[in-house]
PDB file of C-alpha atoms and ligand atoms in Angstrom:
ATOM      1  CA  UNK G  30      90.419  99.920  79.525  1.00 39.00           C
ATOM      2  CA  UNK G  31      91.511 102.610  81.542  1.00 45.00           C
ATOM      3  CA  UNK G  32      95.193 103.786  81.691  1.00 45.00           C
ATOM      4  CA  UNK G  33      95.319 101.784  85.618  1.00 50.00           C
ATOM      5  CA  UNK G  34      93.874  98.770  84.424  1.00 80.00           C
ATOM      6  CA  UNK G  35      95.766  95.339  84.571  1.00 87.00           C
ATOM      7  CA  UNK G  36      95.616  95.226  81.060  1.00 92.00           C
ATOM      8  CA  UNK G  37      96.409  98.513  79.565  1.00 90.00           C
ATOM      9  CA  UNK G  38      95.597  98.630  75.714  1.00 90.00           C
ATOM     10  CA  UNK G  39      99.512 100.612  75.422  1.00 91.00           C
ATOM     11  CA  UNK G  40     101.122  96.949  75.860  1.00 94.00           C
ATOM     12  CA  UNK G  41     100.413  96.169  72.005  1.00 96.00           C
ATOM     13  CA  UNK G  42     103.642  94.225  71.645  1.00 96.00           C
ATOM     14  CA  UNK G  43     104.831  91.139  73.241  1.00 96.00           C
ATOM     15  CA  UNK G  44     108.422  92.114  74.596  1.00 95.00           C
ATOM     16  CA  UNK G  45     109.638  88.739  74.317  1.00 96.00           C
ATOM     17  CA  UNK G  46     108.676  87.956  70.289  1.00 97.00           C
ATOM     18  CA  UNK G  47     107.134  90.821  69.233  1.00 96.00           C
ATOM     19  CA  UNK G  48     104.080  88.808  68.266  1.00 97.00           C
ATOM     20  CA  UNK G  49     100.724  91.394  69.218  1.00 97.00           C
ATOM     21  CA  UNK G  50      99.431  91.306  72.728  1.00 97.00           C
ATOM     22  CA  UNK G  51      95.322  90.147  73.673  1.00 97.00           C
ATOM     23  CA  UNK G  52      93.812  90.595  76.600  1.00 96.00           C
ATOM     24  CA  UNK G  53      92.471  87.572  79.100  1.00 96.00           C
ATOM     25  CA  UNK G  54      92.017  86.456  81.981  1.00 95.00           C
ATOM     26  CA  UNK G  55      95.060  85.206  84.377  1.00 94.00           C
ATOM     27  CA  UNK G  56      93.772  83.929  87.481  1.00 92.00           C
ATOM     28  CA  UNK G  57      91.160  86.412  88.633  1.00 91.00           C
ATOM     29  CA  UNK G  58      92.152  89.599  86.167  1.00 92.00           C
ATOM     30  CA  UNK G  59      92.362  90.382  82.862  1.00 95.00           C
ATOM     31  CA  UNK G  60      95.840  90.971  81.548  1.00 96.00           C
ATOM     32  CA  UNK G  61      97.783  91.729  78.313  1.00 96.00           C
ATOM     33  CA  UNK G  62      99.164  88.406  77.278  1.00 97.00           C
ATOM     34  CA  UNK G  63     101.196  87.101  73.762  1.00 97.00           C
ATOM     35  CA  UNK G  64      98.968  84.533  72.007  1.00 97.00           C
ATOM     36  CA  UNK G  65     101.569  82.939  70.090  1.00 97.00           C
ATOM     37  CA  UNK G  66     104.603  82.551  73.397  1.00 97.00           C
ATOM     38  CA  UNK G  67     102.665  82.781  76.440  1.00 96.00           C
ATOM     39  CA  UNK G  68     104.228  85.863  77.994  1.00 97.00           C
ATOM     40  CA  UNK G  69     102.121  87.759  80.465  1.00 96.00           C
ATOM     41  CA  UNK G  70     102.736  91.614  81.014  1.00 95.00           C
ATOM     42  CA  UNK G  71     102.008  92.189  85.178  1.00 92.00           C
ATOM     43  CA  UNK G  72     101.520  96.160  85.882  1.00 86.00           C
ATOM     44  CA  UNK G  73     103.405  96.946  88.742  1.00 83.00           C
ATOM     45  CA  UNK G  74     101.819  99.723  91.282  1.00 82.00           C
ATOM     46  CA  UNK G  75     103.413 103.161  91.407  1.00 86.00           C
ATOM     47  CA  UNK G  76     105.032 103.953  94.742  1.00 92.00           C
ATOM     48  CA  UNK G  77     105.147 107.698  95.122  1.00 91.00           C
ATOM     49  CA  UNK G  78     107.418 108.847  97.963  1.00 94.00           C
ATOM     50  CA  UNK G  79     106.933 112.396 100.051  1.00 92.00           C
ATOM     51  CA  UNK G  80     108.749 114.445 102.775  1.00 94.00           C
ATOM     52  CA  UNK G  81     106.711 116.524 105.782  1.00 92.00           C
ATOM     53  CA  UNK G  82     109.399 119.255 106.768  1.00 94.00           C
ATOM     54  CA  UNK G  83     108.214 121.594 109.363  1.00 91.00           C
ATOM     55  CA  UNK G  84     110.599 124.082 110.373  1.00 92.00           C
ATOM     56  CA  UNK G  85     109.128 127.044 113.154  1.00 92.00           C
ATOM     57  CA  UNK G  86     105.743 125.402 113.042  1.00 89.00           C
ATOM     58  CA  UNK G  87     105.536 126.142 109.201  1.00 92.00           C
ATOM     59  CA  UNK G  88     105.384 123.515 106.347  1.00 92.00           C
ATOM     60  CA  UNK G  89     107.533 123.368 103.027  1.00 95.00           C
ATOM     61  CA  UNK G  90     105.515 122.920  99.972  1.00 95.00           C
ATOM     62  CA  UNK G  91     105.478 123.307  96.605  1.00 94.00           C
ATOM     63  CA  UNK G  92     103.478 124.476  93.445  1.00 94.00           C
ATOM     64  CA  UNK G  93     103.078 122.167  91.321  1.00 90.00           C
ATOM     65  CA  UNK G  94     103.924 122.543  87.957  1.00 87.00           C
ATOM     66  CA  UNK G  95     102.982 119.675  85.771  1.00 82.00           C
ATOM     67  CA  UNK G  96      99.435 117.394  85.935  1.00 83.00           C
ATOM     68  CA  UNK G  97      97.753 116.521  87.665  1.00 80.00           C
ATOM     69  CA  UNK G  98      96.740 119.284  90.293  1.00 86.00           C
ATOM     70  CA  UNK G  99      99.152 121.696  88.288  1.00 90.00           C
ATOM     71  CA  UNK G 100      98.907 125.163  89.833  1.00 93.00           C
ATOM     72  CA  UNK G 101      97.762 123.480  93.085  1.00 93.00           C
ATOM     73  CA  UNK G 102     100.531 123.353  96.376  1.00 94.00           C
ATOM     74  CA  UNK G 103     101.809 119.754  97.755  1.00 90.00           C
ATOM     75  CA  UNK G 104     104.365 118.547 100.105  1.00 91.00           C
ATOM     76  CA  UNK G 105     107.835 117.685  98.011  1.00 93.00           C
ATOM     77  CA  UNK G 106     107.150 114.600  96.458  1.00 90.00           C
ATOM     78  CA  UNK G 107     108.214 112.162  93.340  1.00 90.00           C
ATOM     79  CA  UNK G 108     108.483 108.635  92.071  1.00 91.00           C
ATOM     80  CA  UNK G 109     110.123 105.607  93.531  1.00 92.00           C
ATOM     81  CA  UNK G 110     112.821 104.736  90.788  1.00 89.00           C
ATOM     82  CA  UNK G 111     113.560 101.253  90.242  1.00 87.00           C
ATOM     83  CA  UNK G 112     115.852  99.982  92.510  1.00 90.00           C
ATOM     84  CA  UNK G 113     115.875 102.826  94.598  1.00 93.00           C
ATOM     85  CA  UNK G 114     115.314 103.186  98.668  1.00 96.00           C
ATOM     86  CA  UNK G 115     112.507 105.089  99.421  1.00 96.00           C
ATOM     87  CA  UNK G 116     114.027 107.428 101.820  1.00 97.00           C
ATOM     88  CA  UNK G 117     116.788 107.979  98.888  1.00 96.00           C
ATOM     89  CA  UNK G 118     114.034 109.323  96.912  1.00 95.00           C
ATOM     90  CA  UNK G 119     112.566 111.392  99.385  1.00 96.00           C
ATOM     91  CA  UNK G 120     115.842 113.090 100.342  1.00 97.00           C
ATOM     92  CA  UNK G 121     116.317 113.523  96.624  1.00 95.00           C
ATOM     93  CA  UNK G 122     112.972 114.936  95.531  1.00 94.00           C
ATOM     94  CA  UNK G 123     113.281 117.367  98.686  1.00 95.00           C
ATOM     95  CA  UNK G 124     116.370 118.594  97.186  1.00 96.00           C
ATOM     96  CA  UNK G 125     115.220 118.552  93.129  1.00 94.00           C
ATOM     97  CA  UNK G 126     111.844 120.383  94.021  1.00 94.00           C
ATOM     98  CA  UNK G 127     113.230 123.084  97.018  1.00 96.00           C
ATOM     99  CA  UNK G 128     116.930 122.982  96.861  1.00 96.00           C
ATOM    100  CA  UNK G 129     117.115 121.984 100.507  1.00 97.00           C
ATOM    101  CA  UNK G 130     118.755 118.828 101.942  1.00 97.00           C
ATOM    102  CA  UNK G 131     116.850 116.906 104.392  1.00 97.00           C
ATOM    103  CA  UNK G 132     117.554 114.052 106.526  1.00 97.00           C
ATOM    104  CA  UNK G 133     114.208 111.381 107.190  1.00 97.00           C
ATOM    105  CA  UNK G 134     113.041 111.351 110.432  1.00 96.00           C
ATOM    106  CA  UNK G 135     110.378 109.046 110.852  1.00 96.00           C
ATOM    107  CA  UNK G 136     107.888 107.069 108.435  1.00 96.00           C
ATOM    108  CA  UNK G 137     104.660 109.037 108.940  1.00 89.00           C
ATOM    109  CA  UNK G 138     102.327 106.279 106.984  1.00 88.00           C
ATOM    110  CA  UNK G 139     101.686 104.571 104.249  1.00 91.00           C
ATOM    111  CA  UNK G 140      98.671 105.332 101.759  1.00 85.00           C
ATOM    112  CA  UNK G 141      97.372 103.599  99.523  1.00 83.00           C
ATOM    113  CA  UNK G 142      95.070 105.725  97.071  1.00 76.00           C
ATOM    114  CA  UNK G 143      91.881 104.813  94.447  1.00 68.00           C
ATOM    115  CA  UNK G 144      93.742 104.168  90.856  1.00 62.00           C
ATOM    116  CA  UNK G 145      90.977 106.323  89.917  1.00 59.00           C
ATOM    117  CA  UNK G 146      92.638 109.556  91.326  1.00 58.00           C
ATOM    118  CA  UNK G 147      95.752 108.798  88.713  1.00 60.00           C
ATOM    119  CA  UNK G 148      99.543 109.353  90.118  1.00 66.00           C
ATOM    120  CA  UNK G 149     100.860 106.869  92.739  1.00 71.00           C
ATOM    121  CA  UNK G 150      98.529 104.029  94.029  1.00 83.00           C
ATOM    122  CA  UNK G 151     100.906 103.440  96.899  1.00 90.00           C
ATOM    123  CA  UNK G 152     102.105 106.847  98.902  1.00 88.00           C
ATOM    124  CA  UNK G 153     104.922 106.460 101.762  1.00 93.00           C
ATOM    125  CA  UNK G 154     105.185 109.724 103.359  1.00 91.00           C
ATOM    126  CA  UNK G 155     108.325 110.453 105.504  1.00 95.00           C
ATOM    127  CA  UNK G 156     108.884 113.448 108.027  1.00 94.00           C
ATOM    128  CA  UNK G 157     112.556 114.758 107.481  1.00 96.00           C
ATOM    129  CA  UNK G 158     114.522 117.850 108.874  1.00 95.00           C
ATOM    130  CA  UNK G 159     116.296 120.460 107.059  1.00 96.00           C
ATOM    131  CA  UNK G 160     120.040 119.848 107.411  1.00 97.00           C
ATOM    132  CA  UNK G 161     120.921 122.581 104.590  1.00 96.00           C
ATOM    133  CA  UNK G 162     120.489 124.189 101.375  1.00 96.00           C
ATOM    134  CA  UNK G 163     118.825 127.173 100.268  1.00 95.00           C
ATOM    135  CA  UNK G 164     115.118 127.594  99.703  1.00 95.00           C
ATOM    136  CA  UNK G 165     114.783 127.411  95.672  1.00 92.00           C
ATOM    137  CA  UNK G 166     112.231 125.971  93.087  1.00 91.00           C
ATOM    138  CA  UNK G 167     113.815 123.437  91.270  1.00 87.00           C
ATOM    139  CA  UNK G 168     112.784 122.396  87.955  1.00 81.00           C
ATOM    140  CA  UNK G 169     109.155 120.279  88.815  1.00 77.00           C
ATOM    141  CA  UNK G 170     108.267 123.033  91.062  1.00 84.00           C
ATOM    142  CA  UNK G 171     106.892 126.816  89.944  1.00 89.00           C
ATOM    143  CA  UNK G 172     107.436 127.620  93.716  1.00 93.00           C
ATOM    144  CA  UNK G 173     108.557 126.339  96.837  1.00 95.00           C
ATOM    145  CA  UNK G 174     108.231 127.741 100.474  1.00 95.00           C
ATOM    146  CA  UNK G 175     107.366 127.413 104.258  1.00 96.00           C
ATOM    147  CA  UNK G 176     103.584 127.787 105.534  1.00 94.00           C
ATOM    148  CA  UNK G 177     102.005 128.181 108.481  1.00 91.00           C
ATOM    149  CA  UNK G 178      99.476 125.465 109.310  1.00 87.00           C
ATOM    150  CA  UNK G 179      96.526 128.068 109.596  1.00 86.00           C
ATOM    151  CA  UNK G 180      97.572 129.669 106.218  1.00 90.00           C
ATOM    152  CA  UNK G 181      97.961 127.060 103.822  1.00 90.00           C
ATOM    153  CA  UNK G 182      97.200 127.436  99.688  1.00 93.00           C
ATOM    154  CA  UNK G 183      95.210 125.282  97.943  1.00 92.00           C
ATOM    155  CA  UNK G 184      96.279 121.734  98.533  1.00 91.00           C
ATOM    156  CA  UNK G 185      96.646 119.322  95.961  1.00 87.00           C
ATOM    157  CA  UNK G 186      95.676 115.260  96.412  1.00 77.00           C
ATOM    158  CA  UNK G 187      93.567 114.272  99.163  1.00 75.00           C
ATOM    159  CA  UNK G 188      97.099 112.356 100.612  1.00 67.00           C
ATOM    160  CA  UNK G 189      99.018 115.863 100.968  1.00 74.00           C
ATOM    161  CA  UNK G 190      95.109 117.138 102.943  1.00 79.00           C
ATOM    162  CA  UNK G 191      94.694 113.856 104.933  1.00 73.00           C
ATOM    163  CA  UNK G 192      98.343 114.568 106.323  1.00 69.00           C
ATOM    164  CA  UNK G 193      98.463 118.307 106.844  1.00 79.00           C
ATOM    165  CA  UNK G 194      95.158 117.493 108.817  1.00 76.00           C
ATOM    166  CA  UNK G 195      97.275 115.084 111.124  1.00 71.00           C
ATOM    167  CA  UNK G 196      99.947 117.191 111.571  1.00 70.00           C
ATOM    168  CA  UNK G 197      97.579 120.069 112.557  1.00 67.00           C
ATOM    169  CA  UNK G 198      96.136 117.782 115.185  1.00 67.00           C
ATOM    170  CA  UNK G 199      99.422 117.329 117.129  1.00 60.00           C
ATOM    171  CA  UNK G 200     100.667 120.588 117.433  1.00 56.00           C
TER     172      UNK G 200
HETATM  173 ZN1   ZN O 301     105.293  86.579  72.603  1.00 79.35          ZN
END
């Protein structure tokens, strides 16, 4: 089973008794279910959550520091928490990766990528202004700055490509 299956081999445990998980089939997929109380573990998709922020025509990205792509540039981007809006988490992985606030502008689109690339399955991509701040790499990034469409580094994740390529198209 791969690590985006519905029934990841990592659920060994049933959560409710502690009795060892199986795998079958519930409804029309297999999933990690307790033999002995009949509790089913449902994976829930990842919701990843990025910010376009062109200021002068150029666009702020970052270098990636940790897998996958590491090394590679992408637009600021993290992990929906639970519970959280996804414009909270945009503003706030703006500000963790490049030390800038932002305000969202607009929803740009929502993607929704292969499991097979890894990271988030669903991608809601937000364009947002700078409102303050001061340009810095923050802990998940190795660097952060502003690039001109024409000059970009190597992109990571065809989601960060796909938009660049729109934005390019409309200026
Ligand atoms: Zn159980």
């Amino acid at each position: 089973m791969t690590k985006n299956s519905s029934a990841p081999d990592a659920i060994a445990f049933c959560v409710r008794c502690g009795n060892c998980m199986i795998t079958r089939m519930v409804g029309d997929r297999p999933r990690r279910a307790c033999p002995e109380c009949g509790y089913v573990h449902f994976t829930d998709p990842k919701v990843g959550v990025g910010v376009l922020v062109v200021e002068a025509g150029k666009i702020l990205l970052v270098q990636r520091k940790m897998e996958p792509e590491r090394g590679k540039w992408s637009i600021p981007a993290g992990f929906l928490d639970q519970g959280e809006d996804p414009q909270e988490t945009a503003v706030r992985e703006a500000f963790e990766e490049t030390g800038l606030n932002v305000t969202i502008e607009q929803l740009i689109d929502v993607y929704h990528n292969p499991p097979a690339q890894g990271g988030a399955s669903i991608f809601i991509l937000y364009r947002a202004r700078q409102i303050g701040g001061a340009l810095q790499a923050g802990d998940d990034a190795d660097a952060a700055g502003f690039f001109a469409p024409n000059a970009l580094p190597e992109l990571a994740f065809e989601s960060t490509q796909a938009a660049l390529k729109l934005l390019a198209k409309h200026q």
